[in-house]
Each structure stands twice: as C-alpha cells, then as structure tokens.
Amino acid sequence: IDKGLKEYGGDLNIGAYGIVNRLGFFFVMIVMGINQGMQPIAGYNYGARQFDRVDRVLKLTIIGATCVTTLGFLIGELAPRLAVSVFTDDPELVRLSAEGMRIVFFCFPIIGFQMVTTNFFQSIGMASKAIFLSVSRQVLILIPCLLILPQFYGQLGVWISMPISDLIASLIAGTMLWWQFKQFRKVSV
C-alpha cells in the first residue's frame, strides 16, 4: 500500500494512509476483543455438540462486531475531517486523510462479520478455514488489487483496493459460514 501510494501520490499520501490505518485499527481492536470473548463459548459448545448455542453466540458476536464497525463507518463517512484532525492540523494532510478514510471505511460494516467468521472457524477447531479466510483478504485479494487497480486509476486505485478486498473476503466468509451451518444442521438432525 505504501509503495503504491508513494508511486502514485507521494509522501503525504503515505502519511494519510498511516492516519486512516490507525483510525481503522481502533475499531478493529474492539472487534478483536469481542472475538476473544466469543472464542471459548463457541469452542466449548461446539465440542458439546450444542449447535443451537454455537449459532446464538455467533449471531450475538456478529451483531456486536457489526455495531462497532458500523460506528467506524459512520465516523468515516460523516466526520472524517474531525477524526483525522486528532492526528494533524496540516490542511492538505487532513484533506487527503479524510478522502482516504471515506474510501477505506466504505465497506467497514462488513469487516466485523468477516473477522468474526474467521475467528469462529478457529474457535471450533477448523484452523485451515480460518487461515484461508485470514490470507484471502490480505494476500489473495488485496495484493492483486494493489497490482492491477492503480494501473488504471492511479492513487484512487490504491485506496479502492482496500474496500474491494473487504467486500470480496466478506462474501467468501459468508459463503463458507453458510456452508458450515448447513453441515451443522445435517449432523444435528
């Protein structure tokens, strides 16, 4: 990301990304905490074959995580200048950071879902699925987007690579979760 922003936008864009990344990480850390609370409950009930409880804790965790990331989305879309002004008072850096935040936070509500789904598979002992979901967003989707999109859209291509990878990774996570719960229903019948 830094390389693409430097190549297509310059050093100030790297600073803008740093600010946006820190703001996003604030919400991601809260979701990680919620995930840590879900993990033992989901794991225990999965081992006890209490799939209704697994379903309930997963739904509650997804709702909680989605509320947190939706708050991030609202701040990113409605008050990005206010949020980034905590880090700098340079008008050009505030402008670039606010524009970047609007783009990066566009798909933010679904990041909570994707993170919970990844952690859920880890919680129930399906590490290979969890690893695949973790790698899919950052490596399998984001890197190709960062290599292709800037060639057509320049600096904007770097910024839009992030919400595009979030969207695609969430669709993959949703499909995998749907399939897994379909398997749970077969076992519990």
PDB file of C-alpha atoms in Angstrom:
ATOM      1  CA  ILE A   1       0.000   0.000   0.000  1.00  0.00           C
ATOM      2  CA  ASP A   2       2.787   2.394   0.968  1.00  0.00           C
ATOM      3  CA  LYS A   3       4.671   1.668  -2.252  1.00  0.00           C
ATOM      4  CA  GLY A   4       1.579   2.281  -4.379  1.00  0.00           C
ATOM      5  CA  LEU A   5       0.704   5.485  -2.562  1.00  0.00           C
ATOM      6  CA  LYS A   6       4.289   6.749  -2.850  1.00  0.00           C
ATOM      7  CA  GLU A   7       4.407   5.930  -6.561  1.00  0.00           C
ATOM      8  CA  TYR A   8       1.016   7.394  -7.417  1.00  0.00           C
ATOM      9  CA  GLY A   9       0.622  10.125  -4.806  1.00  0.00           C
ATOM     10  CA  GLY A  10       3.757  10.945  -2.827  1.00  0.00           C
ATOM     11  CA  ASP A  11       4.841  11.037   0.799  1.00  0.00           C
ATOM     12  CA  LEU A  12       1.827  12.963   2.032  1.00  0.00           C
ATOM     13  CA  ASN A  13      -0.412  10.113   0.873  1.00  0.00           C
ATOM     14  CA  ILE A  14       1.639   7.655   2.917  1.00  0.00           C
ATOM     15  CA  GLY A  15       1.040   9.878   5.948  1.00  0.00           C
ATOM     16  CA  ALA A  16      -2.666   9.953   5.121  1.00  0.00           C
ATOM     17  CA  TYR A  17      -2.751   6.162   4.940  1.00  0.00           C
ATOM     18  CA  GLY A  18      -0.990   5.966   8.311  1.00  0.00           C
ATOM     19  CA  ILE A  19      -3.692   8.115   9.888  1.00  0.00           C
ATOM     20  CA  VAL A  20      -6.525   6.164   8.244  1.00  0.00           C
ATOM     21  CA  ASN A  21      -4.916   2.878   9.243  1.00  0.00           C
ATOM     22  CA  ARG A  22      -4.618   3.939  12.901  1.00  0.00           C
ATOM     23  CA  LEU A  23      -8.245   5.063  13.000  1.00  0.00           C
ATOM     24  CA  GLY A  24      -9.395   1.800  11.440  1.00  0.00           C
ATOM     25  CA  PHE A  25      -7.241  -0.205  13.808  1.00  0.00           C
ATOM     26  CA  PHE A  26      -9.017   1.390  16.770  1.00  0.00           C
ATOM     27  CA  PHE A  27     -12.295  -0.265  15.705  1.00  0.00           C
ATOM     28  CA  VAL A  28     -10.591  -3.499  14.646  1.00  0.00           C
ATOM     29  CA  MET A  29      -9.063  -3.849  18.124  1.00  0.00           C
ATOM     30  CA  ILE A  30     -12.509  -3.611  19.719  1.00  0.00           C
ATOM     31  CA  VAL A  31     -13.789  -6.329  17.374  1.00  0.00           C
ATOM     32  CA  MET A  32     -10.766  -8.471  18.261  1.00  0.00           C
ATOM     33  CA  GLY A  33     -11.746  -8.143  21.922  1.00  0.00           C
ATOM     34  CA  ILE A  34     -15.318  -9.198  21.169  1.00  0.00           C
ATOM     35  CA  ASN A  35     -13.921 -12.152  19.218  1.00  0.00           C
ATOM     36  CA  GLN A  36     -11.786 -13.185  22.182  1.00  0.00           C
ATOM     37  CA  GLY A  37     -14.937 -13.325  24.291  1.00  0.00           C
ATOM     38  CA  MET A  38     -16.748 -15.482  21.750  1.00  0.00           C
ATOM     39  CA  GLN A  39     -13.941 -17.973  21.221  1.00  0.00           C
ATOM     40  CA  PRO A  40     -14.204 -20.131  24.365  1.00  0.00           C
ATOM     41  CA  ILE A  41     -18.015 -20.104  24.327  1.00  0.00           C
ATOM     42  CA  ALA A  42     -18.200 -21.216  20.699  1.00  0.00           C
ATOM     43  CA  GLY A  43     -15.447 -23.792  21.149  1.00  0.00           C
ATOM     44  CA  TYR A  44     -16.944 -25.339  24.273  1.00  0.00           C
ATOM     45  CA  ASN A  45     -20.460 -25.560  22.838  1.00  0.00           C
ATOM     46  CA  TYR A  46     -19.191 -26.885  19.514  1.00  0.00           C
ATOM     47  CA  GLY A  47     -17.349 -29.648  21.379  1.00  0.00           C
ATOM     48  CA  ALA A  48     -20.522 -30.386  23.358  1.00  0.00           C
ATOM     49  CA  ARG A  49     -22.444 -30.540  20.053  1.00  0.00           C
ATOM     50  CA  GLN A  50     -24.766 -27.750  21.266  1.00  0.00           C
ATOM     51  CA  PHE A  51     -25.089 -26.220  17.811  1.00  0.00           C
ATOM     52  CA  ASP A  52     -28.004 -24.002  18.828  1.00  0.00           C
ATOM     53  CA  ARG A  53     -25.739 -22.308  21.391  1.00  0.00           C
ATOM     54  CA  VAL A  54     -22.944 -22.044  18.837  1.00  0.00           C
ATOM     55  CA  ASP A  55     -25.394 -20.375  16.487  1.00  0.00           C
ATOM     56  CA  ARG A  56     -26.593 -17.984  19.200  1.00  0.00           C
ATOM     57  CA  VAL A  57     -23.120 -16.865  20.334  1.00  0.00           C
ATOM     58  CA  LEU A  58     -22.028 -16.413  16.731  1.00  0.00           C
ATOM     59  CA  LYS A  59     -25.054 -14.261  15.933  1.00  0.00           C
ATOM     60  CA  LEU A  60     -24.538 -12.108  19.033  1.00  0.00           C
ATOM     61  CA  THR A  61     -20.858 -11.664  18.213  1.00  0.00           C
ATOM     62  CA  ILE A  62     -21.604 -10.733  14.609  1.00  0.00           C
ATOM     63  CA  ILE A  63     -24.169  -8.182  15.794  1.00  0.00           C
ATOM     64  CA  GLY A  64     -21.726  -6.684  18.307  1.00  0.00           C
ATOM     65  CA  ALA A  65     -18.847  -6.557  15.832  1.00  0.00           C
ATOM     66  CA  THR A  66     -21.060  -5.096  13.118  1.00  0.00           C
ATOM     67  CA  CYS A  67     -22.273  -2.374  15.501  1.00  0.00           C
ATOM     68  CA  VAL A  68     -18.665  -1.419  16.278  1.00  0.00           C
ATOM     69  CA  THR A  69     -17.562  -1.356  12.642  1.00  0.00           C
ATOM     70  CA  THR A  70     -20.735   0.459  11.593  1.00  0.00           C
ATOM     71  CA  LEU A  71     -19.863   3.166  14.114  1.00  0.00           C
ATOM     72  CA  GLY A  72     -16.452   3.367  12.409  1.00  0.00           C
ATOM     73  CA  PHE A  73     -18.186   3.592   9.042  1.00  0.00           C
ATOM     74  CA  LEU A  74     -20.437   6.426  10.230  1.00  0.00           C
ATOM     75  CA  ILE A  75     -17.485   8.389  11.588  1.00  0.00           C
ATOM     76  CA  GLY A  76     -15.531   7.711   8.412  1.00  0.00           C
ATOM     77  CA  GLU A  77     -18.349   8.874   6.168  1.00  0.00           C
ATOM     78  CA  LEU A  78     -19.900  11.676   8.226  1.00  0.00           C
ATOM     79  CA  ALA A  79     -16.994  13.198  10.159  1.00  0.00           C
ATOM     80  CA  PRO A  80     -13.686  12.115   8.609  1.00  0.00           C
ATOM     81  CA  ARG A  81     -12.077  15.556   8.897  1.00  0.00           C
ATOM     82  CA  LEU A  82     -12.854  15.683  12.604  1.00  0.00           C
ATOM     83  CA  ALA A  83     -11.424  12.187  13.132  1.00  0.00           C
ATOM     84  CA  VAL A  84      -8.178  12.799  11.233  1.00  0.00           C
ATOM     85  CA  SER A  85      -7.663  16.220  12.800  1.00  0.00           C
ATOM     86  CA  VAL A  86      -6.779  14.393  16.034  1.00  0.00           C
ATOM     87  CA  PHE A  87      -3.517  13.392  14.294  1.00  0.00           C
ATOM     88  CA  THR A  88      -2.599  16.509  12.307  1.00  0.00           C
ATOM     89  CA  ASP A  89      -3.512  20.113  11.633  1.00  0.00           C
ATOM     90  CA  ASP A  90      -1.843  20.246   8.196  1.00  0.00           C
ATOM     91  CA  PRO A  91      -4.743  21.176   5.862  1.00  0.00           C
ATOM     92  CA  GLU A  92      -3.517  19.097   2.905  1.00  0.00           C
ATOM     93  CA  LEU A  93      -2.873  16.035   5.068  1.00  0.00           C
ATOM     94  CA  VAL A  94      -6.300  16.430   6.676  1.00  0.00           C
ATOM     95  CA  ARG A  95      -7.881  16.619   3.209  1.00  0.00           C
ATOM     96  CA  LEU A  96      -6.037  13.556   1.877  1.00  0.00           C
ATOM     97  CA  SER A  97      -6.679  11.573   5.054  1.00  0.00           C
ATOM     98  CA  ALA A  98     -10.390  12.437   5.066  1.00  0.00           C
ATOM     99  CA  GLU A  99     -10.748  11.405   1.405  1.00  0.00           C
ATOM    100  CA  GLY A 100      -8.870   8.172   2.079  1.00  0.00           C
ATOM    101  CA  MET A 101     -10.927   7.460   5.187  1.00  0.00           C
ATOM    102  CA  ARG A 102     -14.177   7.818   3.253  1.00  0.00           C
ATOM    103  CA  ILE A 103     -12.956   5.267   0.722  1.00  0.00           C
ATOM    104  CA  VAL A 104     -11.355   2.775   3.110  1.00  0.00           C
ATOM    105  CA  PHE A 105     -14.229   2.868   5.608  1.00  0.00           C
ATOM    106  CA  PHE A 106     -16.885   2.445   2.892  1.00  0.00           C
ATOM    107  CA  CYS A 107     -17.182  -1.335   3.435  1.00  0.00           C
ATOM    108  CA  PHE A 108     -16.293  -1.140   7.106  1.00  0.00           C
ATOM    109  CA  PRO A 109     -19.591  -2.547   8.477  1.00  0.00           C
ATOM    110  CA  ILE A 110     -18.871  -5.934   6.888  1.00  0.00           C
ATOM    111  CA  ILE A 111     -15.314  -6.141   8.243  1.00  0.00           C
ATOM    112  CA  GLY A 112     -16.711  -7.111  11.641  1.00  0.00           C
ATOM    113  CA  PHE A 113     -18.592 -10.004  10.070  1.00  0.00           C
ATOM    114  CA  GLN A 114     -15.511 -11.195   8.204  1.00  0.00           C
ATOM    115  CA  MET A 115     -13.326 -11.014  11.308  1.00  0.00           C
ATOM    116  CA  VAL A 116     -15.863 -12.867  13.457  1.00  0.00           C
ATOM    117  CA  THR A 117     -16.270 -15.579  10.837  1.00  0.00           C
ATOM    118  CA  THR A 118     -12.517 -16.097  10.628  1.00  0.00           C
ATOM    119  CA  ASN A 119     -12.231 -16.317  14.410  1.00  0.00           C
ATOM    120  CA  PHE A 120     -15.270 -18.587  14.585  1.00  0.00           C
ATOM    121  CA  PHE A 121     -13.616 -21.218  12.409  1.00  0.00           C
ATOM    122  CA  GLN A 122     -10.538 -21.016  14.612  1.00  0.00           C
ATOM    123  CA  SER A 123     -12.742 -21.386  17.717  1.00  0.00           C
ATOM    124  CA  ILE A 124     -14.310 -24.616  16.523  1.00  0.00           C
ATOM    125  CA  GLY A 125     -11.003 -26.185  15.545  1.00  0.00           C
ATOM    126  CA  MET A 126     -11.159 -25.570  11.806  1.00  0.00           C
ATOM    127  CA  ALA A 127      -7.804 -23.842  11.569  1.00  0.00           C
ATOM    128  CA  SER A 128      -7.366 -24.406   7.832  1.00  0.00           C
ATOM    129  CA  LYS A 129     -10.579 -22.496   7.089  1.00  0.00           C
ATOM    130  CA  ALA A 130      -9.561 -19.709   9.488  1.00  0.00           C
ATOM    131  CA  ILE A 131      -6.132 -19.439   7.884  1.00  0.00           C
ATOM    132  CA  PHE A 132      -7.653 -19.389   4.406  1.00  0.00           C
ATOM    133  CA  LEU A 133     -10.008 -16.556   5.397  1.00  0.00           C
ATOM    134  CA  SER A 134      -7.176 -14.592   7.011  1.00  0.00           C
ATOM    135  CA  VAL A 135      -4.944 -14.996   3.984  1.00  0.00           C
ATOM    136  CA  SER A 136      -7.707 -14.381   1.444  1.00  0.00           C
ATOM    137  CA  ARG A 137      -8.296 -10.749   2.379  1.00  0.00           C
ATOM    138  CA  GLN A 138      -4.678  -9.638   2.720  1.00  0.00           C
ATOM    139  CA  VAL A 139      -2.878 -11.825   0.189  1.00  0.00           C
ATOM    140  CA  LEU A 140      -5.211 -13.459  -2.321  1.00  0.00           C
ATOM    141  CA  ILE A 141      -7.385 -10.384  -2.908  1.00  0.00           C
ATOM    142  CA  LEU A 142      -5.635  -7.221  -1.708  1.00  0.00           C
ATOM    143  CA  ILE A 143      -2.276  -7.800  -3.387  1.00  0.00           C
ATOM    144  CA  PRO A 144      -3.745  -8.461  -6.862  1.00  0.00           C
ATOM    145  CA  CYS A 145      -5.994  -5.399  -6.437  1.00  0.00           C
ATOM    146  CA  LEU A 146      -2.953  -3.301  -5.497  1.00  0.00           C
ATOM    147  CA  LEU A 147      -1.081  -4.553  -8.545  1.00  0.00           C
ATOM    148  CA  ILE A 148      -3.921  -4.057 -11.045  1.00  0.00           C
ATOM    149  CA  LEU A 149      -6.185  -1.170  -9.976  1.00  0.00           C
ATOM    150  CA  PRO A 150      -3.526   1.583  -9.649  1.00  0.00           C
ATOM    151  CA  GLN A 151      -2.514   0.979 -13.266  1.00  0.00           C
ATOM    152  CA  PHE A 152      -5.980   2.115 -14.318  1.00  0.00           C
ATOM    153  CA  TYR A 153      -6.975   4.521 -11.540  1.00  0.00           C
ATOM    154  CA  GLY A 154      -3.654   5.731 -10.109  1.00  0.00           C
ATOM    155  CA  GLN A 155      -3.766   6.777  -6.469  1.00  0.00           C
ATOM    156  CA  LEU A 156      -7.518   6.114  -6.297  1.00  0.00           C
ATOM    157  CA  GLY A 157      -6.816   2.516  -7.343  1.00  0.00           C
ATOM    158  CA  VAL A 158      -4.625   2.046  -4.279  1.00  0.00           C
ATOM    159  CA  TRP A 159      -7.320   3.394  -1.959  1.00  0.00           C
ATOM    160  CA  ILE A 160     -10.217   1.423  -3.501  1.00  0.00           C
ATOM    161  CA  SER A 161      -8.234  -1.815  -3.338  1.00  0.00           C
ATOM    162  CA  MET A 162      -8.920  -1.971   0.405  1.00  0.00           C
ATOM    163  CA  PRO A 163     -12.746  -1.845   0.430  1.00  0.00           C
ATOM    164  CA  ILE A 164     -12.870  -4.121  -2.620  1.00  0.00           C
ATOM    165  CA  SER A 165     -10.781  -6.739  -0.796  1.00  0.00           C
ATOM    166  CA  ASP A 166     -13.010  -6.328   2.284  1.00  0.00           C
ATOM    167  CA  LEU A 167     -16.125  -6.923   0.207  1.00  0.00           C
ATOM    168  CA  ILE A 168     -14.812  -9.972  -1.629  1.00  0.00           C
ATOM    169  CA  ALA A 169     -13.339 -11.508   1.548  1.00  0.00           C
ATOM    170  CA  SER A 170     -16.669 -10.997   3.340  1.00  0.00           C
ATOM    171  CA  LEU A 171     -18.548 -12.703   0.519  1.00  0.00           C
ATOM    172  CA  ILE A 172     -16.154 -15.660   0.740  1.00  0.00           C
ATOM    173  CA  ALA A 173     -16.544 -15.747   4.543  1.00  0.00           C
ATOM    174  CA  GLY A 174     -20.332 -15.610   4.250  1.00  0.00           C
ATOM    175  CA  THR A 175     -20.361 -18.475   1.772  1.00  0.00           C
ATOM    176  CA  MET A 176     -18.103 -20.604   3.969  1.00  0.00           C
ATOM    177  CA  LEU A 177     -20.176 -19.851   7.073  1.00  0.00           C
ATOM    178  CA  TRP A 178     -23.431 -20.677   5.285  1.00  0.00           C
ATOM    179  CA  TRP A 179     -21.995 -23.998   4.122  1.00  0.00           C
ATOM    180  CA  GLN A 180     -20.708 -24.810   7.626  1.00  0.00           C
ATOM    181  CA  PHE A 181     -24.093 -24.197   9.231  1.00  0.00           C
ATOM    182  CA  LYS A 182     -25.676 -26.339   6.561  1.00  0.00           C
ATOM    183  CA  GLN A 183     -23.344 -29.115   7.751  1.00  0.00           C
ATOM    184  CA  PHE A 184     -24.322 -28.462  11.386  1.00  0.00           C
ATOM    185  CA  ARG A 185     -27.987 -28.918  10.506  1.00  0.00           C
ATOM    186  CA  LYS A 186     -27.248 -32.287   8.862  1.00  0.00           C
ATOM    187  CA  VAL A 187     -25.397 -33.501  11.959  1.00  0.00           C
ATOM    188  CA  SER A 188     -27.985 -32.287  14.466  1.00  0.00           C
ATOM    189  CA  VAL A 189     -30.938 -33.916  12.654  1.00  0.00           C
TER     190      VAL A 189
END
